[in-house]
């Protein structure tokens, strides 16, 4: 299964890895033709009534991931935030535990959780080096994605992200991910800076571009993060406000056909 996950990463012919948040959404995306799935830390947090960002424990993430892995035969990547700890050894242990629950790979970001900025560049690279070493020691093929999140978090610019990407590449990362650089041109610079497959996040202004545009840049994988979950949340917000505040139930006329959903999940 993980062999096929690695094979999906083709620069210029990007696979769509759909971020889901429970067995039902995993089954639905698989039935619609998805080739790979991923968890979303934000979407997972929403299901627990928590905000995004450091509110999920490693044990919770592993259990959640195992539920999604069990739902379909598709390869699944775990969105494991910063590896659930600061030290390189913790990142390595997280890789081993992720493999044990059947994940085909995980991503580890360089963000210190709870609003404390990004790790020092040297430590960020050592964390990826330790995680990559753990991945290579596994009895299965395992795809490690290294995330440079400082552009998204506002703690460094694209030039620094590229320096980190190159350090992560050298440290043994299998895939590179810089969420939401300032522009498509900047994304192209990131792709050109590494020989490793690059993931692009489809969110915000990037959702206005189609797969062909990302393929032209040489992107190898597309993910949607919490975007789909937030689309669902927006529907709930609008319908809920109308029902509760105004007694207006018209939003419910747009409900999906129950028989179709049953067929997809059956």
PDB file of C-alpha atoms in Angstrom:
ATOM      1  CA  UNK A   1       0.000   0.000   0.000  1.00  0.00           C
ATOM      2  CA  UNK A   2       2.753   2.471   0.901  1.00  0.00           C
ATOM      3  CA  UNK A   3       4.645   1.550  -2.270  1.00  0.00           C
ATOM      4  CA  UNK A   4       1.674   2.788  -4.256  1.00  0.00           C
ATOM      5  CA  UNK A   5       1.560   5.950  -2.138  1.00  0.00           C
ATOM      6  CA  UNK A   6       5.154   6.831  -3.028  1.00  0.00           C
ATOM      7  CA  UNK A   7       4.463   6.059  -6.678  1.00  0.00           C
ATOM      8  CA  UNK A   8       1.615   8.591  -6.714  1.00  0.00           C
ATOM      9  CA  UNK A   9       4.110  11.447  -6.213  1.00  0.00           C
ATOM     10  CA  UNK A  10       4.843  12.436  -9.794  1.00  0.00           C
ATOM     11  CA  UNK A  11       6.155  15.968 -10.451  1.00  0.00           C
ATOM     12  CA  UNK A  12       4.043  17.519 -13.176  1.00  0.00           C
ATOM     13  CA  UNK A  13       1.271  14.941 -12.687  1.00  0.00           C
ATOM     14  CA  UNK A  14       0.130  15.665  -9.133  1.00  0.00           C
ATOM     15  CA  UNK A  15      -2.070  13.276  -7.199  1.00  0.00           C
ATOM     16  CA  UNK A  16      -4.877  14.665  -5.075  1.00  0.00           C
ATOM     17  CA  UNK A  17      -4.585  13.505  -1.479  1.00  0.00           C
ATOM     18  CA  UNK A  18      -7.956  14.234   0.138  1.00  0.00           C
ATOM     19  CA  UNK A  19      -7.943  15.209   3.818  1.00  0.00           C
ATOM     20  CA  UNK A  20     -10.835  13.515   5.633  1.00  0.00           C
ATOM     21  CA  UNK A  21     -11.950  13.421   9.245  1.00  0.00           C
ATOM     22  CA  UNK A  22     -13.846  10.196   9.924  1.00  0.00           C
ATOM     23  CA  UNK A  23     -14.639   6.793   8.447  1.00  0.00           C
ATOM     24  CA  UNK A  24     -17.639   8.174   6.576  1.00  0.00           C
ATOM     25  CA  UNK A  25     -15.751  10.913   4.780  1.00  0.00           C
ATOM     26  CA  UNK A  26     -12.929   8.467   4.039  1.00  0.00           C
ATOM     27  CA  UNK A  27     -15.337   5.976   2.471  1.00  0.00           C
ATOM     28  CA  UNK A  28     -17.101   8.666   0.476  1.00  0.00           C
ATOM     29  CA  UNK A  29     -13.907  10.077  -1.025  1.00  0.00           C
ATOM     30  CA  UNK A  30     -12.662   6.568  -1.812  1.00  0.00           C
ATOM     31  CA  UNK A  31     -15.917   5.724  -3.601  1.00  0.00           C
ATOM     32  CA  UNK A  32     -15.681   8.974  -5.568  1.00  0.00           C
ATOM     33  CA  UNK A  33     -12.285   7.897  -6.871  1.00  0.00           C
ATOM     34  CA  UNK A  34      -9.655   9.352  -4.519  1.00  0.00           C
ATOM     35  CA  UNK A  35      -6.291   7.605  -4.754  1.00  0.00           C
ATOM     36  CA  UNK A  36      -4.924   8.713  -1.364  1.00  0.00           C
ATOM     37  CA  UNK A  37      -6.282  10.154   1.860  1.00  0.00           C
ATOM     38  CA  UNK A  38      -4.895  12.149   4.749  1.00  0.00           C
ATOM     39  CA  UNK A  39      -5.999  13.213   8.172  1.00  0.00           C
ATOM     40  CA  UNK A  40      -6.336  16.895   9.051  1.00  0.00           C
ATOM     41  CA  UNK A  41      -5.392  18.059  12.528  1.00  0.00           C
ATOM     42  CA  UNK A  42      -7.835  20.967  12.279  1.00  0.00           C
ATOM     43  CA  UNK A  43     -10.718  18.845  11.010  1.00  0.00           C
ATOM     44  CA  UNK A  44     -10.009  16.251  13.700  1.00  0.00           C
ATOM     45  CA  UNK A  45     -10.028  18.975  16.354  1.00  0.00           C
ATOM     46  CA  UNK A  46     -13.394  20.236  15.095  1.00  0.00           C
ATOM     47  CA  UNK A  47     -14.915  16.766  15.577  1.00  0.00           C
ATOM     48  CA  UNK A  48     -13.839  16.939  19.229  1.00  0.00           C
ATOM     49  CA  UNK A  49     -15.198  20.453  19.753  1.00  0.00           C
ATOM     50  CA  UNK A  50     -11.725  21.982  19.913  1.00  0.00           C
ATOM     51  CA  UNK A  51      -9.967  24.747  17.964  1.00  0.00           C
ATOM     52  CA  UNK A  52      -7.061  24.002  15.637  1.00  0.00           C
ATOM     53  CA  UNK A  53      -3.453  24.195  16.761  1.00  0.00           C
ATOM     54  CA  UNK A  54      -1.889  21.946  19.359  1.00  0.00           C
ATOM     55  CA  UNK A  55      -5.142  20.723  20.907  1.00  0.00           C
ATOM     56  CA  UNK A  56      -4.786  17.081  19.795  1.00  0.00           C
ATOM     57  CA  UNK A  57      -2.529  14.623  21.637  1.00  0.00           C
ATOM     58  CA  UNK A  58      -0.388  12.059  19.864  1.00  0.00           C
ATOM     59  CA  UNK A  59      -2.477   9.187  21.221  1.00  0.00           C
ATOM     60  CA  UNK A  60      -5.645  10.862  19.947  1.00  0.00           C
ATOM     61  CA  UNK A  61      -4.094  11.454  16.524  1.00  0.00           C
ATOM     62  CA  UNK A  62      -2.943   7.842  16.273  1.00  0.00           C
ATOM     63  CA  UNK A  63      -6.348   6.443  17.232  1.00  0.00           C
ATOM     64  CA  UNK A  64      -8.083   8.802  14.805  1.00  0.00           C
ATOM     65  CA  UNK A  65      -5.668   7.860  12.025  1.00  0.00           C
ATOM     66  CA  UNK A  66      -6.184   4.159  12.651  1.00  0.00           C
ATOM     67  CA  UNK A  67      -9.955   4.604  12.240  1.00  0.00           C
ATOM     68  CA  UNK A  68      -9.416   6.240   8.847  1.00  0.00           C
ATOM     69  CA  UNK A  69      -6.833   3.660   7.750  1.00  0.00           C
ATOM     70  CA  UNK A  70      -9.330   0.902   8.580  1.00  0.00           C
ATOM     71  CA  UNK A  71     -12.139   2.499   6.564  1.00  0.00           C
ATOM     72  CA  UNK A  72     -10.678   1.981   3.061  1.00  0.00           C
ATOM     73  CA  UNK A  73      -7.768   0.224   1.321  1.00  0.00           C
ATOM     74  CA  UNK A  74      -6.293   3.588   0.256  1.00  0.00           C
ATOM     75  CA  UNK A  75      -2.957   4.841   1.573  1.00  0.00           C
ATOM     76  CA  UNK A  76      -3.365   7.441   4.323  1.00  0.00           C
ATOM     77  CA  UNK A  77      -0.986  10.173   5.458  1.00  0.00           C
ATOM     78  CA  UNK A  78      -1.174  11.481   9.006  1.00  0.00           C
ATOM     79  CA  UNK A  79      -1.198  15.221   9.650  1.00  0.00           C
ATOM     80  CA  UNK A  80       0.913  15.019  12.796  1.00  0.00           C
ATOM     81  CA  UNK A  81       1.584  18.727  13.366  1.00  0.00           C
ATOM     82  CA  UNK A  82       5.074  19.191  14.836  1.00  0.00           C
ATOM     83  CA  UNK A  83       5.556  15.491  15.566  1.00  0.00           C
ATOM     84  CA  UNK A  84       4.012  16.009  19.015  1.00  0.00           C
ATOM     85  CA  UNK A  85       7.177  17.156  20.689  1.00  0.00           C
ATOM     86  CA  UNK A  86      10.205  19.372  20.345  1.00  0.00           C
ATOM     87  CA  UNK A  87      13.029  16.846  20.320  1.00  0.00           C
ATOM     88  CA  UNK A  88      14.326  14.874  17.338  1.00  0.00           C
ATOM     89  CA  UNK A  89      13.885  11.668  19.337  1.00  0.00           C
ATOM     90  CA  UNK A  90      10.186  12.437  19.805  1.00  0.00           C
ATOM     91  CA  UNK A  91       9.771  12.932  16.058  1.00  0.00           C
ATOM     92  CA  UNK A  92      11.462   9.584  15.414  1.00  0.00           C
ATOM     93  CA  UNK A  93       9.195   7.825  17.898  1.00  0.00           C
ATOM     94  CA  UNK A  94       6.149   9.431  16.271  1.00  0.00           C
ATOM     95  CA  UNK A  95       7.213   7.974  12.917  1.00  0.00           C
ATOM     96  CA  UNK A  96       7.487   4.492  14.405  1.00  0.00           C
ATOM     97  CA  UNK A  97       4.087   4.740  16.098  1.00  0.00           C
ATOM     98  CA  UNK A  98       2.485   6.072  12.915  1.00  0.00           C
ATOM     99  CA  UNK A  99       3.740   3.093  10.955  1.00  0.00           C
ATOM    100  CA  UNK A 100       2.355   0.725  13.585  1.00  0.00           C
ATOM    101  CA  UNK A 101      -1.210   2.003  13.033  1.00  0.00           C
ATOM    102  CA  UNK A 102      -0.906   1.513   9.285  1.00  0.00           C
ATOM    103  CA  UNK A 103      -0.188   5.016   8.006  1.00  0.00           C
ATOM    104  CA  UNK A 104       1.641   5.277   4.687  1.00  0.00           C
ATOM    105  CA  UNK A 105       3.428   8.421   5.839  1.00  0.00           C
ATOM    106  CA  UNK A 106       3.160  11.527   7.982  1.00  0.00           C
ATOM    107  CA  UNK A 107       4.036  15.185   7.717  1.00  0.00           C
ATOM    108  CA  UNK A 108       6.032  16.980  10.396  1.00  0.00           C
ATOM    109  CA  UNK A 109       6.107  20.769  10.519  1.00  0.00           C
ATOM    110  CA  UNK A 110       8.664  23.167  11.970  1.00  0.00           C
ATOM    111  CA  UNK A 111       6.160  25.109  14.076  1.00  0.00           C
ATOM    112  CA  UNK A 112       6.428  25.301  17.830  1.00  0.00           C
ATOM    113  CA  UNK A 113       2.847  24.786  18.864  1.00  0.00           C
ATOM    114  CA  UNK A 114       0.780  27.141  21.009  1.00  0.00           C
ATOM    115  CA  UNK A 115       1.872  30.312  19.253  1.00  0.00           C
ATOM    116  CA  UNK A 116       5.606  30.210  19.916  1.00  0.00           C
ATOM    117  CA  UNK A 117       6.825  30.623  16.343  1.00  0.00           C
ATOM    118  CA  UNK A 118       9.113  28.295  14.388  1.00  0.00           C
ATOM    119  CA  UNK A 119      11.988  26.123  15.499  1.00  0.00           C
ATOM    120  CA  UNK A 120      15.520  27.308  14.853  1.00  0.00           C
ATOM    121  CA  UNK A 121      16.525  26.180  11.372  1.00  0.00           C
ATOM    122  CA  UNK A 122      19.222  23.854  12.669  1.00  0.00           C
ATOM    123  CA  UNK A 123      16.908  22.108  15.109  1.00  0.00           C
ATOM    124  CA  UNK A 124      14.164  21.936  12.472  1.00  0.00           C
ATOM    125  CA  UNK A 125      16.530  20.039  10.155  1.00  0.00           C
ATOM    126  CA  UNK A 126      17.721  17.717  12.934  1.00  0.00           C
ATOM    127  CA  UNK A 127      14.112  16.846  13.737  1.00  0.00           C
ATOM    128  CA  UNK A 128      13.551  15.821  10.111  1.00  0.00           C
ATOM    129  CA  UNK A 129      16.855  13.929  10.026  1.00  0.00           C
ATOM    130  CA  UNK A 130      15.823  11.855  13.038  1.00  0.00           C
ATOM    131  CA  UNK A 131      12.357  11.222  11.622  1.00  0.00           C
ATOM    132  CA  UNK A 132      13.825  10.201   8.250  1.00  0.00           C
ATOM    133  CA  UNK A 133      16.250   7.798   9.909  1.00  0.00           C
ATOM    134  CA  UNK A 134      13.363   6.203  11.789  1.00  0.00           C
ATOM    135  CA  UNK A 135      11.361   5.931   8.564  1.00  0.00           C
ATOM    136  CA  UNK A 136      14.219   4.217   6.725  1.00  0.00           C
ATOM    137  CA  UNK A 137      14.592   1.702   9.567  1.00  0.00           C
ATOM    138  CA  UNK A 138      10.964   0.569   9.275  1.00  0.00           C
ATOM    139  CA  UNK A 139      10.114  -2.786   7.663  1.00  0.00           C
ATOM    140  CA  UNK A 140       7.730  -0.949   5.293  1.00  0.00           C
ATOM    141  CA  UNK A 141       8.119   1.918   2.856  1.00  0.00           C
ATOM    142  CA  UNK A 142       7.057   5.134   4.597  1.00  0.00           C
ATOM    143  CA  UNK A 143       6.797   8.605   3.061  1.00  0.00           C
ATOM    144  CA  UNK A 144       8.024  11.412   5.326  1.00  0.00           C
ATOM    145  CA  UNK A 145       6.852  14.901   4.390  1.00  0.00           C
ATOM    146  CA  UNK A 146       8.729  17.854   5.865  1.00  0.00           C
ATOM    147  CA  UNK A 147       6.689  21.041   6.270  1.00  0.00           C
ATOM    148  CA  UNK A 148       8.148  24.535   6.383  1.00  0.00           C
ATOM    149  CA  UNK A 149       5.247  26.391   7.983  1.00  0.00           C
ATOM    150  CA  UNK A 150       6.860  29.711   8.805  1.00  0.00           C
ATOM    151  CA  UNK A 151       5.446  31.507   5.753  1.00  0.00           C
ATOM    152  CA  UNK A 152       1.942  30.463   6.764  1.00  0.00           C
ATOM    153  CA  UNK A 153       2.604  31.327  10.402  1.00  0.00           C
ATOM    154  CA  UNK A 154       4.279  34.651   9.581  1.00  0.00           C
ATOM    155  CA  UNK A 155       7.566  33.781  11.265  1.00  0.00           C
ATOM    156  CA  UNK A 156       9.790  33.805   8.138  1.00  0.00           C
ATOM    157  CA  UNK A 157       9.653  34.586   4.421  1.00  0.00           C
ATOM    158  CA  UNK A 158       9.814  32.490   1.257  1.00  0.00           C
ATOM    159  CA  UNK A 159      13.600  32.802   0.994  1.00  0.00           C
ATOM    160  CA  UNK A 160      13.966  31.272   4.449  1.00  0.00           C
ATOM    161  CA  UNK A 161      11.403  28.612   3.557  1.00  0.00           C
ATOM    162  CA  UNK A 162      13.541  27.653   0.562  1.00  0.00           C
ATOM    163  CA  UNK A 163      16.653  27.419   2.750  1.00  0.00           C
ATOM    164  CA  UNK A 164      14.743  25.131   5.091  1.00  0.00           C
ATOM    165  CA  UNK A 165      13.338  23.067   2.227  1.00  0.00           C
ATOM    166  CA  UNK A 166      16.853  22.422   0.984  1.00  0.00           C
ATOM    167  CA  UNK A 167      17.988  21.444   4.487  1.00  0.00           C
ATOM    168  CA  UNK A 168      15.011  19.105   4.848  1.00  0.00           C
ATOM    169  CA  UNK A 169      15.842  17.583   1.465  1.00  0.00           C
ATOM    170  CA  UNK A 170      19.416  16.942   2.589  1.00  0.00           C
ATOM    171  CA  UNK A 171      18.169  15.551   5.910  1.00  0.00           C
ATOM    172  CA  UNK A 172      16.251  12.806   4.145  1.00  0.00           C
ATOM    173  CA  UNK A 173      12.672  14.050   3.716  1.00  0.00           C
ATOM    174  CA  UNK A 174      10.747  12.241   0.990  1.00  0.00           C
ATOM    175  CA  UNK A 175       8.361  15.091   0.194  1.00  0.00           C
ATOM    176  CA  UNK A 176       8.460  18.852   0.752  1.00  0.00           C
ATOM    177  CA  UNK A 177       5.562  21.070   1.792  1.00  0.00           C
ATOM    178  CA  UNK A 178       5.394  24.851   2.225  1.00  0.00           C
ATOM    179  CA  UNK A 179       1.733  25.706   2.920  1.00  0.00           C
ATOM    180  CA  UNK A 180       0.377  28.820   1.178  1.00  0.00           C
ATOM    181  CA  UNK A 181       3.414  30.717  -0.096  1.00  0.00           C
ATOM    182  CA  UNK A 182       2.582  34.263  -1.233  1.00  0.00           C
ATOM    183  CA  UNK A 183       1.942  33.358  -4.878  1.00  0.00           C
ATOM    184  CA  UNK A 184       2.041  30.658  -7.524  1.00  0.00           C
ATOM    185  CA  UNK A 185       5.386  32.118  -8.633  1.00  0.00           C
ATOM    186  CA  UNK A 186       6.744  31.526  -5.127  1.00  0.00           C
ATOM    187  CA  UNK A 187       5.419  27.978  -5.216  1.00  0.00           C
ATOM    188  CA  UNK A 188       7.304  27.512  -8.478  1.00  0.00           C
ATOM    189  CA  UNK A 189      10.492  28.729  -6.786  1.00  0.00           C
ATOM    190  CA  UNK A 190       9.990  26.168  -4.026  1.00  0.00           C
ATOM    191  CA  UNK A 191       9.506  23.350  -6.535  1.00  0.00           C
ATOM    192  CA  UNK A 192      12.683  24.407  -8.350  1.00  0.00           C
ATOM    193  CA  UNK A 193      14.678  24.482  -5.102  1.00  0.00           C
ATOM    194  CA  UNK A 194      14.484  20.728  -4.448  1.00  0.00           C
ATOM    195  CA  UNK A 195      14.628  17.434  -6.298  1.00  0.00           C
ATOM    196  CA  UNK A 196      12.042  15.979  -3.904  1.00  0.00           C
ATOM    197  CA  UNK A 197       8.314  15.873  -4.705  1.00  0.00           C
ATOM    198  CA  UNK A 198       6.499  19.005  -3.526  1.00  0.00           C
ATOM    199  CA  UNK A 199       3.018  19.139  -1.995  1.00  0.00           C
ATOM    200  CA  UNK A 200       0.796  22.169  -2.558  1.00  0.00           C
ATOM    201  CA  UNK A 201      -2.059  23.104  -0.236  1.00  0.00           C
ATOM    202  CA  UNK A 202      -5.309  23.896  -2.035  1.00  0.00           C
ATOM    203  CA  UNK A 203      -6.782  26.573   0.202  1.00  0.00           C
ATOM    204  CA  UNK A 204      -7.398  30.315   0.162  1.00  0.00           C
ATOM    205  CA  UNK A 205      -6.343  31.923  -3.141  1.00  0.00           C
ATOM    206  CA  UNK A 206      -4.762  28.664  -4.334  1.00  0.00           C
ATOM    207  CA  UNK A 207      -8.253  27.163  -4.609  1.00  0.00           C
ATOM    208  CA  UNK A 208      -8.768  29.475  -7.607  1.00  0.00           C
ATOM    209  CA  UNK A 209      -6.231  27.465  -9.624  1.00  0.00           C
ATOM    210  CA  UNK A 210      -6.905  24.080 -11.202  1.00  0.00           C
ATOM    211  CA  UNK A 211      -4.838  20.915 -11.264  1.00  0.00           C
ATOM    212  CA  UNK A 212      -3.337  21.837 -14.646  1.00  0.00           C
ATOM    213  CA  UNK A 213      -1.819  25.022 -13.217  1.00  0.00           C
ATOM    214  CA  UNK A 214      -0.124  23.120 -10.398  1.00  0.00           C
ATOM    215  CA  UNK A 215       1.073  20.449 -12.803  1.00  0.00           C
ATOM    216  CA  UNK A 216       2.705  23.135 -14.950  1.00  0.00           C
ATOM    217  CA  UNK A 217       4.789  24.190 -11.935  1.00  0.00           C
ATOM    218  CA  UNK A 218       6.002  20.631 -11.362  1.00  0.00           C
ATOM    219  CA  UNK A 219       3.999  20.025  -8.171  1.00  0.00           C
ATOM    220  CA  UNK A 220       3.763  16.314  -7.305  1.00  0.00           C
ATOM    221  CA  UNK A 221       0.944  16.230  -4.761  1.00  0.00           C
ATOM    222  CA  UNK A 222      -2.100  18.309  -3.872  1.00  0.00           C
ATOM    223  CA  UNK A 223      -3.747  18.313  -0.452  1.00  0.00           C
ATOM    224  CA  UNK A 224      -6.715  20.264   0.849  1.00  0.00           C
ATOM    225  CA  UNK A 225      -5.905  20.456   4.564  1.00  0.00           C
ATOM    226  CA  UNK A 226      -8.989  21.512   6.487  1.00  0.00           C
ATOM    227  CA  UNK A 227     -10.588  23.228   3.460  1.00  0.00           C
ATOM    228  CA  UNK A 228     -13.284  20.602   2.864  1.00  0.00           C
ATOM    229  CA  UNK A 229     -14.057  20.396   6.572  1.00  0.00           C
ATOM    230  CA  UNK A 230     -14.422  24.180   6.693  1.00  0.00           C
ATOM    231  CA  UNK A 231     -16.775  24.085   3.700  1.00  0.00           C
ATOM    232  CA  UNK A 232     -18.963  21.726   5.743  1.00  0.00           C
ATOM    233  CA  UNK A 233     -18.619  24.016   8.769  1.00  0.00           C
ATOM    234  CA  UNK A 234     -19.719  26.996   6.661  1.00  0.00           C
ATOM    235  CA  UNK A 235     -22.862  25.156   5.545  1.00  0.00           C
ATOM    236  CA  UNK A 236     -23.608  24.331   9.170  1.00  0.00           C
ATOM    237  CA  UNK A 237     -23.028  27.940  10.228  1.00  0.00           C
ATOM    238  CA  UNK A 238     -25.357  29.347   7.598  1.00  0.00           C
ATOM    239  CA  UNK A 239     -28.066  26.734   8.035  1.00  0.00           C
ATOM    240  CA  UNK A 240     -27.820  26.831  11.829  1.00  0.00           C
ATOM    241  CA  UNK A 241     -28.028  30.608  12.052  1.00  0.00           C
ATOM    242  CA  UNK A 242     -31.008  30.695   9.698  1.00  0.00           C
ATOM    243  CA  UNK A 243     -32.866  27.963  11.592  1.00  0.00           C
ATOM    244  CA  UNK A 244     -32.142  29.167  15.101  1.00  0.00           C
ATOM    245  CA  UNK A 245     -32.262  32.927  14.667  1.00  0.00           C
ATOM    246  CA  UNK A 246     -34.859  33.245  11.917  1.00  0.00           C
ATOM    247  CA  UNK A 247     -36.845  30.005  11.839  1.00  0.00           C
ATOM    248  CA  UNK A 248     -35.767  29.598   8.203  1.00  0.00           C
ATOM    249  CA  UNK A 249     -35.258  25.974   7.155  1.00  0.00           C
ATOM    250  CA  UNK A 250     -34.748  26.568   3.429  1.00  0.00           C
ATOM    251  CA  UNK A 251     -31.074  25.529   3.582  1.00  0.00           C
ATOM    252  CA  UNK A 252     -32.215  21.982   4.280  1.00  0.00           C
ATOM    253  CA  UNK A 253     -33.694  21.732   0.786  1.00  0.00           C
ATOM    254  CA  UNK A 254     -30.090  21.390  -0.464  1.00  0.00           C
ATOM    255  CA  UNK A 255     -29.514  18.181   1.513  1.00  0.00           C
ATOM    256  CA  UNK A 256     -27.730  15.360  -0.304  1.00  0.00           C
ATOM    257  CA  UNK A 257     -29.858  12.470  -1.472  1.00  0.00           C
ATOM    258  CA  UNK A 258     -29.916   9.910   1.322  1.00  0.00           C
ATOM    259  CA  UNK A 259     -30.010   6.901  -1.004  1.00  0.00           C
ATOM    260  CA  UNK A 260     -26.918   8.146  -2.843  1.00  0.00           C
ATOM    261  CA  UNK A 261     -24.996   8.618   0.403  1.00  0.00           C
ATOM    262  CA  UNK A 262     -26.081   5.177   1.612  1.00  0.00           C
ATOM    263  CA  UNK A 263     -24.858   3.652  -1.629  1.00  0.00           C
ATOM    264  CA  UNK A 264     -21.457   5.326  -1.327  1.00  0.00           C
ATOM    265  CA  UNK A 265     -21.053   4.196   2.269  1.00  0.00           C
ATOM    266  CA  UNK A 266     -22.425   0.730   1.689  1.00  0.00           C
TER     267      UNK A 266
END
